[in-house]
Short mmCIF file of C-alpha atoms in Angstrom, two decimals:
data_model
loop_
_atom_site.label_atom_id
_atom_site.label_comp_id
_atom_site.label_asym_id
_atom_site.label_seq_id
_atom_site.Cartn_x
_atom_site.Cartn_y
_atom_site.Cartn_z
CA MET A 1 9.90 31.59 245.22
CA GLY A 2 12.77 32.52 242.60
CA ARG A 3 15.45 30.40 241.58
CA LEU A 4 17.94 29.11 244.11
CA ILE A 5 21.58 29.34 243.56
CA ALA A 6 23.93 26.62 244.73
CA ILE A 7 27.79 27.82 244.85
CA TYR A 8 30.44 25.29 245.49
CA THR A 9 34.05 26.64 245.74
CA ALA A 10 37.39 24.51 246.32
CA LEU A 11 39.86 26.52 248.20
CA VAL A 12 43.68 25.68 248.36
CA LEU A 13 45.49 26.54 251.73
CA ILE A 14 49.26 26.22 252.04
CA LEU A 15 50.54 24.73 255.14
CA GLY A 16 54.24 23.89 255.95
CA GLY A 17 55.27 23.98 252.17
CA GLY A 18 52.37 21.41 251.27
CA PHE A 19 49.01 22.02 249.73
CA ILE A 20 45.76 20.70 251.47
CA TRP A 21 42.49 21.34 249.66
CA LEU A 22 39.47 22.52 251.62
CA LEU A 23 36.15 22.03 249.64
CA ALA A 24 33.68 24.73 250.89
CA ALA A 25 29.89 24.44 250.14
CA LEU A 26 27.54 27.08 250.33
CA LEU A 27 23.94 26.29 249.55
CA TYR A 28 20.32 27.59 250.13
CA PRO A 29 18.12 25.28 252.20
CA GLY A 30 16.64 22.51 250.03
CA GLU A 31 18.80 23.06 246.89
CA VAL A 32 21.52 20.69 245.67
CA SER A 33 24.54 21.76 243.52
CA ARG A 34 26.33 20.19 240.69
CA PRO A 35 29.70 18.43 241.59
CA THR A 36 32.92 20.32 242.17
CA GLU A 37 36.60 19.12 242.65
CA ALA A 38 39.77 20.49 242.87
CA MET A 39 41.84 19.35 239.93
CA ALA A 40 45.20 20.17 240.96
CA PRO A 41 47.57 21.35 244.01
CA GLU A 42 47.79 25.05 242.22
CA THR A 43 44.25 24.79 240.75
CA VAL A 44 40.96 26.59 242.19
CA LEU A 45 37.69 25.15 240.53
CA SER A 46 34.33 26.46 241.52
CA GLN A 47 30.94 25.83 240.04
CA VAL A 48 27.66 27.81 240.08
CA SER A 49 24.46 26.16 239.09
CA GLU A 50 20.78 27.14 239.06
CA GLN A 51 17.89 24.61 239.17
CA ALA A 52 14.02 25.16 239.80
CA PRO A 53 12.70 24.45 242.98
CA LEU A 54 11.71 20.71 243.82
CA ASP A 55 8.23 20.07 244.56
CA LEU A 56 7.64 16.96 246.33
CA GLY A 57 4.12 17.75 247.57
CA GLY A 58 1.59 15.05 247.00
CA LEU A 59 3.77 11.84 246.95
CA GLU A 60 2.29 8.87 248.49
CA PRO A 61 4.22 6.63 251.02
CA SER A 62 7.16 4.44 249.69
CA PRO A 63 6.48 0.63 249.60
CA LEU A 64 10.25 0.28 250.49
CA PRO A 65 11.58 3.56 252.06
CA LEU A 66 15.20 3.87 251.27
CA SER A 67 17.95 5.71 252.74
CA MET A 68 21.03 6.89 251.31
CA PRO A 69 23.07 4.06 249.84
CA LEU A 70 26.58 5.40 250.40
CA SER A 71 28.30 8.06 252.74
CA CYS A 72 29.07 11.14 250.85
CA ASP A 73 28.21 14.72 250.26
CA PRO A 74 25.60 14.71 247.58
CA GLY A 75 26.26 17.31 244.76
CA VAL A 76 29.55 17.86 246.12
CA ASP A 77 31.61 14.78 245.92
CA CYS A 78 29.14 12.35 244.68
CA TRP A 79 26.12 12.54 242.26
CA PRO A 80 24.04 10.17 240.12
CA LEU A 81 25.62 9.79 236.72
CA LYS A 82 23.38 6.78 235.15
CA TYR A 83 19.91 5.94 235.94
CA VAL A 84 17.64 3.08 235.38
CA ASP A 85 16.65 2.73 231.62
CA LEU A 86 12.89 2.84 231.29
CA ASP A 87 12.78 2.40 227.42
CA PRO A 88 11.72 -1.12 226.85
CA SER A 89 12.83 -1.05 223.25
CA LYS A 90 16.56 -0.64 221.94
CA GLY A 91 16.42 2.91 222.96
CA ARG A 92 17.32 4.75 226.33
CA ARG A 93 15.32 6.91 228.51
CA ASP A 94 15.98 7.95 232.04
CA TYR A 95 13.15 8.81 234.48
CA GLN A 96 13.06 12.54 233.17
CA CYS A 97 13.03 11.39 229.77
CA GLY A 98 16.68 12.36 229.21
CA ALA A 99 19.77 10.56 228.12
CA MET A 100 21.53 9.62 231.52
CA THR A 101 21.51 6.01 231.07
CA VAL A 102 22.58 3.13 228.43
CA ASP A 103 20.46 0.57 226.98
CA GLY A 104 19.20 -2.10 229.54
CA HIS A 105 20.56 -0.16 232.55
CA LYS A 106 19.12 -1.66 235.62
CA GLY A 107 20.05 0.47 238.52
CA VAL A 108 21.35 3.96 239.54
CA ASP A 109 25.17 4.62 239.41
CA PHE A 110 26.55 7.00 241.90
CA ALA A 111 29.84 8.60 240.75
CA ILE A 112 32.67 9.71 243.12
CA SER A 113 34.41 13.04 242.42
CA ASP A 114 38.10 11.98 242.77
CA PRO A 115 39.26 8.49 241.59
CA ARG A 116 42.13 8.64 244.21
CA ARG A 117 39.31 7.97 246.90
CA LEU A 118 39.55 4.30 245.97
CA ASN A 119 43.04 3.93 247.70
CA ARG A 120 42.05 6.23 250.58
CA ASN A 121 39.08 3.94 251.57
CA GLU A 122 36.90 7.01 251.66
CA VAL A 123 33.55 6.12 250.53
CA PRO A 124 31.49 3.77 252.46
CA VAL A 125 28.50 1.82 251.05
CA LEU A 126 25.57 1.67 253.13
CA ALA A 127 22.40 -0.68 253.42
CA ALA A 128 19.40 1.49 252.08
CA ALA A 129 16.80 -0.76 253.74
CA THR A 130 16.75 -3.39 256.66
CA GLY A 131 17.06 -6.86 255.30
CA LYS A 132 18.97 -10.19 255.35
CA VAL A 133 22.13 -10.66 253.37
CA VAL A 134 21.62 -13.48 250.68
CA GLY A 135 24.79 -13.21 248.71
CA ILE A 136 28.31 -11.65 248.50
CA ARG A 137 31.29 -11.64 246.16
CA ASP A 138 34.65 -9.98 247.51
CA GLU A 139 37.56 -11.29 245.64
CA MET A 140 37.57 -9.37 242.41
CA PRO A 141 40.59 -6.77 241.71
CA ASP A 142 39.89 -3.04 241.33
CA VAL A 143 40.80 -2.50 237.72
CA ASN A 144 39.25 -0.37 234.87
CA ILE A 145 37.59 -2.71 232.35
CA ARG A 146 39.07 -0.95 229.57
CA ILE A 147 42.63 -2.27 231.14
CA ALA A 148 41.41 -5.81 232.35
CA GLY A 149 39.13 -6.52 229.28
CA LYS A 150 35.64 -7.91 229.38
CA ALA A 151 37.02 -11.63 228.98
CA SER A 152 38.32 -11.18 232.55
CA LEU A 153 34.96 -10.96 233.91
CA LYS A 154 33.67 -14.31 233.07
CA GLY A 155 29.90 -13.21 233.77
CA ARG A 156 30.53 -11.31 236.98
CA ASP A 157 29.92 -7.90 235.69
CA CYS A 158 28.79 -6.90 238.97
CA GLY A 159 32.25 -7.20 240.39
CA ASN A 160 32.34 -7.65 244.26
CA GLY A 161 28.82 -7.25 245.23
CA ILE A 162 26.09 -7.77 247.98
CA ARG A 163 22.39 -8.87 247.52
CA ILE A 164 20.00 -8.07 250.29
CA ASP A 165 16.51 -9.62 250.62
CA HIS A 166 14.11 -7.09 252.42
CA GLY A 167 11.07 -9.39 252.34
CA GLY A 168 7.77 -9.04 250.50
CA GLY A 169 9.55 -9.75 247.17
CA TRP A 170 11.94 -6.68 247.55
CA VAL A 171 15.58 -7.26 246.85
CA SER A 172 18.49 -4.78 246.42
CA GLN A 173 22.01 -5.06 244.92
CA TYR A 174 25.18 -3.33 245.19
CA CYS A 175 28.06 -3.75 242.73
CA HIS A 176 31.48 -2.49 242.01
CA LEU A 177 32.56 -2.54 245.65
CA LYS A 178 36.46 -2.47 246.48
CA ARG A 179 38.09 -5.71 247.07
CA GLY A 180 38.21 -6.92 250.49
CA SER A 181 35.89 -4.30 251.79
CA VAL A 182 32.71 -6.28 252.15
CA ALA A 183 31.69 -6.31 255.66
CA VAL A 184 28.92 -8.76 255.76
CA LYS A 185 28.34 -12.44 255.08
CA ALA A 186 25.40 -14.47 253.89
CA GLY A 187 22.81 -14.94 256.46
CA ASP A 188 23.45 -11.52 258.19
CA THR A 189 20.79 -9.21 259.03
CA VAL A 190 21.55 -5.43 258.26
CA VAL A 191 19.78 -2.39 259.33
CA SER A 192 19.10 0.81 257.17
CA GLY A 193 22.44 2.63 257.27
CA ASP A 194 24.73 0.04 258.18
CA ARG A 195 28.17 0.04 256.47
CA ILE A 196 28.35 -3.08 254.32
CA GLY A 197 31.60 -2.12 252.07
CA LEU A 198 33.50 0.53 250.26
CA VAL A 199 32.63 1.81 246.74
CA GLY A 200 35.25 0.31 244.27
CA LEU A 201 36.27 -0.36 240.71
CA SER A 202 35.60 -3.96 240.59
CA GLY A 203 33.76 -5.76 237.63
CA SER A 204 32.53 -3.90 234.47
CA THR A 205 33.16 -0.37 235.29
CA GLU A 206 35.22 2.48 233.78
CA PHE A 207 35.11 4.88 236.75
CA LEU A 208 35.06 4.85 240.64
CA HIS A 209 30.93 4.36 241.34
CA LEU A 210 28.55 2.50 243.22
CA HIS A 211 25.84 0.79 241.02
CA VAL A 212 22.76 -0.07 243.34
CA GLN A 213 19.37 -1.80 241.94
CA PHE A 214 15.96 -2.59 243.29
CA GLU A 215 13.65 -5.39 242.31
CA LYS A 216 10.26 -6.39 243.30
CA ASP A 217 9.37 -10.13 242.62
CA GLY A 218 12.26 -10.18 240.20
CA LYS A 219 11.44 -7.19 238.19
CA VAL A 220 13.64 -4.00 238.31
CA VAL A 221 12.03 -0.95 239.91
CA ASP A 222 13.26 2.49 239.20
CA PRO A 223 13.74 4.03 243.09
CA PHE A 224 12.83 7.44 241.39
CA VAL A 225 9.73 6.25 240.08
CA GLY A 226 8.40 3.27 242.19
CA LEU A 227 5.65 0.89 241.31
CA GLY A 228 2.74 1.00 239.11
CA ALA A 229 3.93 4.46 237.20
CA ASP A 230 3.11 5.34 233.62
CA GLU A 231 6.31 4.12 231.89
CA SER A 232 5.94 6.92 229.33
CA ALA A 233 5.86 9.91 231.79
CA CYS A 234 8.72 12.25 232.65
CA GLY A 235 9.44 12.97 236.31
CA LEU A 236 9.05 11.42 239.73
CA GLY A 237 6.76 8.78 240.03
CA LYS A 238 3.73 9.15 242.73
CA ALA A 239 5.35 6.71 245.17
CA PRO A 240 9.10 6.63 244.60
CA LEU A 241 11.23 4.44 246.87
CA TRP A 242 13.64 6.96 248.11
CA LYS A 243 12.97 8.93 251.31
CA GLU A 244 12.18 12.61 250.80
CA SER A 245 15.41 13.44 252.21
CA VAL A 246 17.39 11.50 249.62
CA LEU A 247 15.18 12.89 246.60
CA ARG A 248 16.30 16.34 247.92
CA SER A 249 19.90 15.36 248.03
CA PHE A 250 20.14 13.56 244.68
CA ARG A 251 18.44 16.12 242.44
CA TYR A 252 18.08 15.22 238.71
CA SER A 253 21.81 16.09 237.31
CA ALA A 254 21.62 16.85 233.82
CA PRO A 255 23.11 18.43 231.94
CA LEU A 256 26.02 17.62 234.20
CA ILE A 257 29.52 18.93 234.17
CA GLN A 258 31.33 15.85 235.73
CA ALA A 259 34.83 17.59 235.68
CA SER A 260 36.95 19.86 233.99
CA GLY A 261 40.59 20.73 234.07
CA ILE A 262 43.66 22.29 232.60
CA ALA A 263 46.43 19.80 231.02
CA ALA A 264 49.66 20.19 229.35
CA GLU A 265 48.78 17.33 226.80
CA ALA A 266 45.90 15.96 224.67
CA PRO A 267 43.74 14.24 227.16
CA ASP A 268 41.68 11.22 226.97
CA THR A 269 38.79 9.81 228.78
CA LEU A 270 40.59 6.77 230.14
CA GLY A 271 43.03 9.39 231.70
CA VAL A 272 40.38 11.25 233.16
CA SER A 273 38.66 8.18 234.82
CA GLU A 274 42.06 7.08 236.37
CA GLY A 275 42.75 10.63 237.75
CA LYS A 276 45.82 11.21 235.31
CA TYR A 277 45.21 14.92 235.02
CA THR A 278 44.01 15.55 238.63
CA ASP A 279 47.41 16.86 239.41
CA PRO A 280 48.89 18.14 236.51
CA LYS A 281 52.48 19.27 236.73
CA ILE A 282 52.44 22.22 234.37
CA SER A 283 55.74 24.29 233.79
CA PRO A 284 56.24 27.30 231.61
CA ASP A 285 57.85 25.16 229.05
CA ALA A 286 55.19 22.87 228.49
CA PRO A 287 54.52 22.24 224.66
CA LEU A 288 50.80 23.32 224.85
CA LEU A 289 48.17 23.96 227.14
CA VAL A 290 44.43 22.67 226.95
CA LEU A 291 41.17 23.24 228.74
CA TRP A 292 38.98 19.78 228.76
CA THR A 293 35.56 19.18 230.09
CA ASP A 294 33.64 15.85 230.75
CA LEU A 295 30.01 16.35 230.21
CA TYR A 296 27.04 13.99 230.85
CA GLY A 297 23.46 13.76 229.97
CA LEU A 298 23.36 16.40 226.97
CA ARG A 299 20.26 16.68 225.14
CA LYS A 300 19.45 18.15 221.65
CA GLY A 301 19.41 21.95 222.09
CA ASP A 302 21.47 22.20 225.00
CA ARG A 303 23.86 25.07 224.67
CA VAL A 304 27.72 24.51 225.52
CA SER A 305 30.59 26.88 225.49
CA MET A 306 34.18 26.91 226.49
CA ARG A 307 36.78 29.75 227.09
CA PHE A 308 40.62 29.44 227.82
CA THR A 309 42.22 32.48 228.63
CA GLY A 310 46.20 32.93 229.34
CA ALA A 311 47.98 34.90 232.01
CA ASP A 312 47.33 38.25 230.19
CA GLY A 313 43.70 37.56 229.88
CA ALA A 314 44.10 37.19 225.98
CA VAL A 315 41.83 34.15 224.83
CA LEU A 316 43.89 31.06 224.10
CA ALA A 317 41.08 28.96 222.51
CA GLU A 318 37.31 28.84 222.72
CA THR A 319 34.29 27.17 221.19
CA ASP A 320 30.57 26.90 221.52
CA TRP A 321 27.79 24.84 220.12
CA VAL A 322 24.02 23.68 220.13
CA GLN A 323 23.99 19.88 220.80
CA ALA A 324 22.62 17.91 217.89
CA LYS A 325 21.52 14.89 219.64
CA SER A 326 20.90 13.34 223.01
CA GLN A 327 24.35 11.93 224.26
CA LEU A 328 25.49 10.28 227.59
CA ARG A 329 29.04 11.34 227.58
CA THR A 330 30.33 14.31 225.75
CA PHE A 331 34.33 14.69 225.98
CA LYS A 332 36.05 17.80 224.57
CA TYR A 333 39.13 19.73 224.94
CA ILE A 334 40.54 23.01 223.21
CA GLY A 335 43.98 24.52 223.54
CA LYS A 336 47.05 26.09 222.07
CA LYS A 337 50.42 25.14 221.15
CA ALA A 338 53.31 26.98 222.55
CA ARG A 339 55.39 29.10 220.54
CA GLN A 340 57.66 30.24 223.51
CA ASP A 341 57.51 29.73 227.25
CA TRP A 342 54.14 30.48 228.85
CA PRO A 343 54.07 33.65 230.78
CA LYS A 344 53.72 33.01 234.46
CA GLY A 345 50.53 33.91 236.17
CA ASN A 346 46.71 32.69 236.33
CA TYR A 347 45.13 30.82 233.40
CA ARG A 348 41.51 30.41 233.63
CA GLY A 349 39.21 27.90 231.95
CA VAL A 350 35.19 28.53 231.92
CA VAL A 351 32.69 25.87 231.00
CA GLN A 352 29.14 26.84 230.56
CA VAL A 353 26.21 24.39 229.89
CA GLU A 354 22.56 25.55 229.42
CA ARG A 355 19.30 23.91 229.06
CA PRO A 356 17.01 26.57 228.33
CA SER A 357 13.60 24.44 228.71
CA GLY A 358 11.99 21.11 229.53
CA PRO A 359 12.80 18.64 232.60
CA GLY A 360 16.30 19.43 234.00
CA LYS A 361 15.92 23.01 232.91
CA ASN A 362 19.25 24.37 234.19
CA HIS A 363 22.35 26.82 233.68
CA ALA A 364 25.72 25.55 234.97
CA VAL A 365 29.11 27.41 235.08
CA GLN A 366 32.28 25.59 236.05
CA LYS A 367 35.50 27.69 236.31
CA VAL A 368 38.92 26.52 236.63
CA ASP A 369 42.03 28.39 237.66
CA LEU A 370 45.63 27.27 237.32
CA LYS A 371 48.85 29.38 238.28
CA ILE A 372 51.93 28.72 236.47
CA ASP A 373 55.16 29.99 238.49
#
């Protein structure tokens, strides 16, 4: 069985003088893509990625079968961005022995593709297992922590959240929910799949996402590993908590091209997290053009290249490198200053990330096409 290729393409349609984005996903059975997101009304972004087949044979039954914790299209508009830190020291290591975590991280963060979805109330949070609600918080504002500041939290890093007791010592917790969206109260019984809130930006967070964590007798359990696993091993445990359907949907995503785009100014990570460059209004007299990319989970030896071409096909800027060390987030942009008005036509950015070997072996390509009229 050869490598399966998942292709995701964002298509733009013109209706009545306005733009409506249609995200089309074509995938082979059992395979999950990388995220794709239309970055502007006149931009088409597509991504192709390759992954080895996922073998789930021989897994033992889960002691707490977990379903999807949020309603989204895995690999298209949501994906794991951080995993549980399994390194007991000051280092960090996710379940695939990668860098997709931070020191002491206790749960799994599921990122959402477009920060504007916060205001559209589009991403429901779901109970991953049946249980009794034992605590909620629902009054904290949805503000990027880089703007609000740590002092505003007063120890409430989870933000708006829900804690559920599943019996037998098992507890789950959901964090960073949207203010006013919590749909349950303490004492309520929820069933797996019930809507309990909306993904938000409350608490200690810089981007729209859901943090969910699971505990057994007060000890954090990685849902991709389960109980009794060798903490030094790489890969899924013998009895992960997630149901098989979730494991297939949320494949290990590293290296991950979180997003890419074309802008008419030097971008920064705060602007990317807030969607500042999601709808760039680029005119022919823009002072500069840049191609930017936001990468996660690079390891030492990963190969990255960026190439930005103009309307005539000539190269405006390009770079490539071999990653020198493991890093959770790598933000990079390249570009060119204008000497005169930019020629009208199609501009293209291509970002490629290749992991030639080891856990997460993969090759991903993301293309961004922008038309200047």
